[in-house]
XYZ file of C-alpha atoms in Angstrom:
393
model
C 77.398 -91.218 -27.953
C 77.251 -89.606 -24.465
C 75.349 -90.842 -21.555
C 75.122 -90.135 -17.816
C 74.908 -92.661 -15.218
C 72.804 -92.128 -12.272
C 73.717 -94.542 -9.236
C 71.969 -94.548 -5.930
C 74.923 -96.440 -4.386
C 78.513 -95.411 -4.212
C 79.960 -97.900 -6.887
C 83.166 -95.912 -7.080
C 84.015 -92.027 -6.083
C 83.373 -89.772 -8.917
C 87.145 -88.722 -8.961
C 88.267 -92.472 -8.986
C 86.741 -92.721 -12.269
C 87.468 -89.347 -14.003
C 89.300 -89.766 -17.014
C 89.381 -93.730 -16.791
C 88.246 -96.062 -19.555
C 85.401 -98.286 -17.845
C 83.101 -101.106 -18.778
C 79.555 -100.774 -17.680
C 77.245 -103.742 -16.896
C 73.607 -104.040 -15.351
C 72.594 -100.518 -16.591
C 69.342 -99.547 -18.173
C 68.098 -96.563 -19.979
C 66.242 -94.351 -17.643
C 65.193 -91.604 -20.340
C 66.129 -89.881 -23.166
C 67.531 -86.411 -22.663
C 67.340 -83.828 -25.414
C 69.265 -80.466 -25.683
C 66.043 -78.301 -25.311
C 65.099 -80.103 -22.332
C 68.296 -80.708 -20.340
C 70.398 -77.494 -21.275
C 72.497 -77.866 -18.104
C 73.507 -81.278 -19.264
C 74.257 -80.381 -22.743
C 76.482 -77.197 -21.538
C 78.679 -79.508 -19.878
C 78.466 -82.075 -22.855
C 79.612 -79.084 -25.037
C 82.726 -78.671 -22.976
C 83.780 -82.291 -24.253
C 83.004 -81.595 -28.096
C 84.583 -81.940 -30.365
C 86.480 -84.773 -29.518
C 90.346 -84.664 -29.081
C 90.642 -87.838 -31.647
C 88.548 -89.013 -34.506
C 85.383 -91.150 -33.581
C 85.586 -94.700 -35.173
C 82.376 -96.255 -37.135
C 82.315 -99.459 -38.226
C 82.818 -99.911 -41.958
C 84.010 -96.276 -42.558
C 87.110 -95.064 -44.011
C 89.741 -92.832 -42.357
C 88.189 -90.078 -44.182
C 84.834 -90.658 -43.079
C 86.097 -90.642 -39.526
C 87.620 -87.396 -39.745
C 84.224 -85.857 -41.243
C 82.383 -87.193 -38.165
C 84.782 -84.974 -35.681
C 83.321 -81.843 -37.745
C 79.778 -82.707 -36.995
C 77.829 -80.346 -34.781
C 77.519 -81.398 -30.948
C 74.887 -84.108 -30.133
C 71.113 -82.994 -29.651
C 70.379 -85.909 -27.517
C 71.894 -88.396 -24.972
C 70.674 -91.100 -22.619
C 70.295 -91.203 -18.652
C 71.432 -94.433 -17.472
C 70.696 -96.130 -14.183
C 72.571 -99.021 -12.601
C 70.635 -101.827 -11.100
C 71.181 -101.609 -7.385
C 72.525 -105.068 -7.127
C 73.795 -105.880 -10.835
C 75.160 -102.533 -11.795
C 78.618 -102.114 -12.224
C 81.541 -99.699 -13.218
C 84.826 -101.366 -13.937
C 88.005 -99.630 -14.611
C 89.764 -100.964 -17.755
C 93.244 -101.202 -16.123
C 95.401 -101.619 -19.351
C 94.001 -98.092 -20.620
C 94.017 -96.081 -17.314
C 93.480 -92.866 -18.989
C 90.922 -92.709 -22.093
C 92.283 -90.688 -24.984
C 88.963 -88.936 -25.262
C 89.497 -87.433 -21.730
C 89.520 -83.614 -21.642
C 90.432 -82.273 -18.315
C 88.920 -78.908 -17.172
C 91.084 -75.796 -18.428
C 90.989 -73.376 -15.687
C 91.055 -69.701 -16.706
C 91.461 -66.404 -14.949
C 88.154 -64.672 -13.711
C 89.218 -61.602 -16.036
C 89.251 -63.634 -19.046
C 85.724 -65.111 -17.985
C 84.350 -61.849 -17.259
C 85.568 -60.267 -20.830
C 83.546 -62.945 -22.960
C 80.010 -62.648 -23.451
C 79.296 -66.332 -23.604
C 75.777 -67.243 -22.354
C 75.125 -70.502 -20.978
C 78.647 -71.591 -21.286
C 80.693 -73.844 -18.524
C 83.711 -72.334 -17.223
C 86.452 -73.522 -14.631
C 88.568 -71.456 -12.408
C 90.553 -70.991 -9.021
C 89.642 -68.125 -6.811
C 89.912 -66.887 -3.179
C 86.559 -66.723 -1.227
C 86.626 -63.509 0.749
C 82.860 -63.385 1.733
C 80.150 -65.945 2.056
C 76.569 -65.314 2.799
C 74.808 -66.812 4.719
C 77.632 -67.579 7.327
C 76.125 -70.444 9.294
C 77.483 -72.971 11.893
C 74.976 -75.612 10.646
C 76.129 -77.998 8.132
C 72.350 -78.856 7.531
C 71.509 -75.385 6.615
C 74.315 -74.896 4.281
C 73.171 -77.997 2.449
C 69.620 -76.666 1.735
C 70.250 -72.957 1.160
C 71.298 -70.835 -1.648
C 74.707 -69.406 -0.782
C 76.447 -66.609 -2.218
C 80.497 -66.320 -2.468
C 82.124 -63.268 -3.205
C 85.598 -64.207 -4.871
C 88.528 -62.527 -6.414
C 91.773 -63.691 -8.099
C 95.028 -61.979 -9.158
C 93.831 -60.577 -12.381
C 90.768 -58.890 -10.618
C 93.133 -57.542 -8.201
C 95.836 -56.234 -10.309
C 93.855 -53.726 -12.491
C 95.132 -50.339 -12.867
C 93.086 -47.361 -12.778
C 92.675 -47.379 -16.639
C 90.954 -50.706 -16.523
C 88.339 -52.086 -18.507
C 85.486 -51.720 -16.274
C 85.731 -54.981 -14.609
C 84.991 -55.215 -11.043
C 87.562 -56.261 -8.279
C 85.595 -58.959 -6.660
C 82.704 -60.940 -8.422
C 79.794 -62.733 -6.723
C 79.302 -66.356 -7.485
C 75.800 -68.058 -6.665
C 76.079 -71.625 -5.492
C 72.403 -72.890 -6.033
C 70.715 -75.879 -4.002
C 71.256 -77.857 -7.033
C 74.732 -77.996 -6.783
C 75.745 -81.104 -4.615
C 78.563 -79.958 -2.083
C 80.406 -82.878 -0.801
C 81.244 -83.135 3.138
C 84.749 -81.715 2.688
C 83.579 -78.383 1.256
C 80.683 -78.325 3.532
C 83.357 -78.554 6.374
C 85.232 -75.534 5.049
C 82.070 -73.188 4.349
C 80.992 -73.925 7.855
C 84.496 -72.564 9.292
C 83.355 -69.056 7.884
C 87.148 -68.254 7.189
C 88.957 -67.329 4.095
C 89.411 -70.373 1.834
C 90.423 -70.927 -1.937
C 88.363 -73.066 -4.031
C 88.652 -74.695 -7.542
C 85.220 -74.014 -9.430
C 84.598 -76.641 -11.954
C 82.048 -76.350 -14.725
C 80.361 -73.321 -13.276
C 77.737 -71.687 -15.645
C 78.192 -68.149 -17.004
C 74.712 -67.093 -17.172
C 73.394 -63.498 -17.782
C 76.410 -61.899 -16.664
C 76.846 -63.806 -13.465
C 78.623 -67.088 -12.518
C 76.502 -69.579 -11.046
C 77.162 -72.955 -9.526
C 74.553 -75.307 -10.625
C 73.879 -79.145 -10.950
C 76.907 -80.772 -11.993
C 79.119 -78.054 -11.168
C 81.901 -79.337 -8.712
C 83.739 -77.363 -5.924
C 87.217 -78.635 -4.474
C 88.582 -76.911 -1.465
C 92.233 -77.377 -2.883
C 93.977 -78.062 -6.040
C 93.910 -81.732 -6.611
C 93.918 -81.943 -10.502
C 96.981 -82.011 -12.747
C 96.509 -78.667 -14.316
C 98.801 -77.625 -17.046
C 97.247 -73.900 -17.457
C 98.895 -71.111 -15.276
C 95.357 -70.041 -14.006
C 95.656 -71.934 -10.919
C 97.012 -69.784 -8.424
C 94.745 -68.365 -5.563
C 97.719 -65.845 -4.044
C 96.851 -62.522 -4.076
C 99.326 -59.659 -4.387
C 98.344 -57.872 -1.237
C 95.327 -57.097 0.864
C 92.057 -57.270 -0.985
C 90.936 -54.260 -2.713
C 87.255 -53.701 -3.180
C 85.306 -51.468 -5.655
C 83.662 -48.249 -4.756
C 79.620 -48.217 -4.664
C 78.922 -46.856 -8.191
C 76.298 -46.999 -11.145
C 77.393 -50.317 -12.104
C 77.452 -52.205 -8.668
C 75.257 -55.414 -8.712
C 72.990 -56.988 -6.080
C 74.836 -59.532 -4.003
C 78.165 -57.816 -4.614
C 80.358 -56.109 -1.997
C 81.653 -52.684 -2.026
C 83.071 -49.908 -0.098
C 80.837 -46.800 0.800
C 81.083 -43.545 2.585
C 78.783 -40.703 2.769
C 76.786 -38.272 5.138
C 74.115 -39.232 7.610
C 70.789 -37.585 6.328
C 68.278 -39.846 8.246
C 67.935 -42.714 10.586
C 65.192 -45.501 10.340
C 63.931 -45.150 14.084
C 60.992 -47.706 13.237
C 63.787 -50.369 13.084
C 66.082 -49.057 15.681
C 66.241 -51.230 19.162
C 69.018 -51.923 21.636
C 69.465 -55.171 24.061
C 71.956 -55.786 26.961
C 74.767 -58.267 26.745
C 77.137 -59.911 29.220
C 80.135 -57.477 29.579
C 82.302 -60.622 30.326
C 81.241 -63.213 27.796
C 79.100 -61.396 25.598
C 76.077 -63.524 26.122
C 73.173 -61.831 24.511
C 70.402 -64.073 26.182
C 70.569 -62.309 29.582
C 67.889 -63.055 32.361
C 65.873 -60.211 33.699
C 65.089 -60.601 37.464
C 61.440 -60.366 38.291
C 61.663 -58.401 41.282
C 64.257 -55.571 39.799
C 63.840 -55.242 36.097
C 67.211 -53.538 35.886
C 69.186 -56.556 37.228
C 70.200 -58.897 34.590
C 72.061 -62.422 35.018
C 73.920 -64.327 32.729
C 73.465 -68.232 32.371
C 76.877 -68.533 30.619
C 78.847 -67.098 33.704
C 76.479 -67.996 36.219
C 76.969 -64.567 37.902
C 74.629 -61.097 38.332
C 75.614 -58.768 35.269
C 75.958 -55.392 37.078
C 77.262 -53.545 33.852
C 75.548 -55.002 30.824
C 77.093 -53.778 27.549
C 74.351 -52.255 25.185
C 74.298 -53.584 21.604
C 72.126 -51.889 19.144
C 70.210 -52.548 15.660
C 70.646 -49.290 13.603
C 70.221 -48.557 9.880
C 71.058 -45.032 8.695
C 70.261 -43.155 5.409
C 73.385 -41.714 3.563
C 74.019 -39.330 0.855
C 76.753 -40.745 -1.180
C 78.837 -38.814 -3.524
C 79.396 -41.710 -5.885
C 75.652 -42.103 -6.090
C 74.058 -38.506 -5.823
C 70.541 -39.379 -7.173
C 70.322 -42.111 -4.756
C 69.391 -42.970 -1.000
C 71.536 -45.374 0.753
C 70.038 -47.477 3.577
C 72.866 -49.206 5.471
C 72.472 -51.501 8.423
C 75.681 -50.735 10.490
C 77.895 -52.893 12.653
C 78.613 -52.489 16.282
C 81.590 -50.689 16.125
C 80.431 -48.144 13.581
C 77.401 -47.713 15.637
C 79.421 -46.843 18.747
C 81.742 -44.575 16.785
C 78.534 -42.677 15.108
C 76.975 -42.297 18.831
C 80.123 -41.652 20.374
C 79.166 -38.075 21.308
C 75.249 -38.600 20.769
C 74.077 -41.183 23.158
C 72.916 -40.313 26.336
C 73.527 -42.180 29.895
C 70.440 -44.280 29.407
C 71.365 -45.428 26.049
C 69.008 -43.176 24.125
C 70.167 -40.656 21.572
C 69.284 -37.463 19.825
C 68.750 -37.978 16.096
C 69.615 -34.376 15.241
C 72.968 -35.007 16.837
C 73.646 -37.814 14.313
C 72.701 -36.205 11.124
C 75.429 -34.448 9.273
C 78.144 -36.926 10.353
C 80.417 -38.577 7.986
C 80.752 -42.483 8.037
C 83.204 -44.549 5.922
C 84.765 -46.301 4.354
C 82.245 -49.021 4.994
C 82.450 -52.529 3.657
C 78.950 -53.470 2.513
C 76.990 -56.217 1.038
C 74.527 -54.819 -1.466
C 71.004 -56.401 -0.508
C 68.838 -54.723 -3.147
C 68.623 -52.028 -5.582
C 65.104 -50.157 -6.464
C 64.392 -47.477 -8.873
C 60.579 -47.070 -8.406
C 59.133 -44.830 -7.013
C 62.439 -43.564 -5.961
C 65.986 -44.825 -6.350
C 67.123 -46.573 -3.200
C 70.094 -48.835 -2.340
C 70.071 -51.401 0.668
C 73.094 -51.970 1.995
C 74.537 -54.183 5.090
C 78.130 -53.404 6.668
C 79.975 -56.594 6.861
C 83.550 -57.683 7.619
C 85.544 -59.631 5.081
C 86.385 -63.249 5.848
C 89.671 -63.547 7.902
C 91.793 -66.539 8.987
C 89.773 -66.859 12.166
C 86.170 -67.377 12.880
C 83.745 -64.737 11.494
C 82.201 -62.177 13.730
C 79.247 -62.674 15.657
C 77.328 -59.896 13.550
C 77.052 -62.421 11.001
C 76.016 -65.833 12.603
C 72.459 -64.934 11.966
C 70.133 -65.606 8.969
C 69.967 -62.627 6.509
């Protein structure tokens, strides 16, 4: 019989207990869980069924024991809770590793994506090349849904005649997935990192980290499978935007500017020395700014812009693309169009080619017209992420 133990205190760290034979004392039944009401829990139980050895039943012969291993997976289990003062989990030292223990078997992402399993748990190593949101606050990371764009060697090494699988894959880390402090620290760095995703859920064509999914920032398990390398063959390759591109994925985009969203366009001055975007304006002279970080008057402020353009894209001919551009792309686009006062003529922007742009797909709509909302991004690097991504999406 399977049971799940809920403990308010830290009796022992989970990793210290994993695979060990233990004795439980001071436990009480909190509730009975059924497969229909606790699908997430039973998807995890299914990864441990059937047992690796025959289950023993009192008074049964060996033949009877063999039959028991062929039974369907259990339809119920008990949720146990430990008494705050009396509850104990003691490792049985003479039997350190249980014969019933089944460690997770990591698989390559290509293998996972090629299966049609729904509601099935999977484990894999992957390189995280982009995350959203990218925040400095650990508190916000703890409370928010996080999208990670991941890849591995099997997705990156596909040839031109591949089976239609993407080169990168979005992974949703839901708020129900508990992340330990070590993982939160790595995510807050907003830099390239590799994780072991243990018991993630394959659901409706997506990979989702839910309750009971574990993220480990480095390989710490004794894994016999070869699917544990996070090394990539070279620079990360991305898919071009096409008809199968999904929301929350990233892709390469290029096209011709056919319009500018003037209703959302604006600009603001920044310090030309430190980049501070919160300059103070002199009440006597509205054209004079001062920087509190540098404690000086900013005589030549650097102008930053928010600009969204509409593109005509050859790979999506029947669709309009709305792209929020990064500062470098804006500067390149307006290089010969901007006036001395910072304004620009829209007609001088139309017809210009932009790209390749690395973009995050924010939305895809088909009614009343086909439109894709994109935001130009920078992939994670070894250093800190660009300040363009420090804001909430």
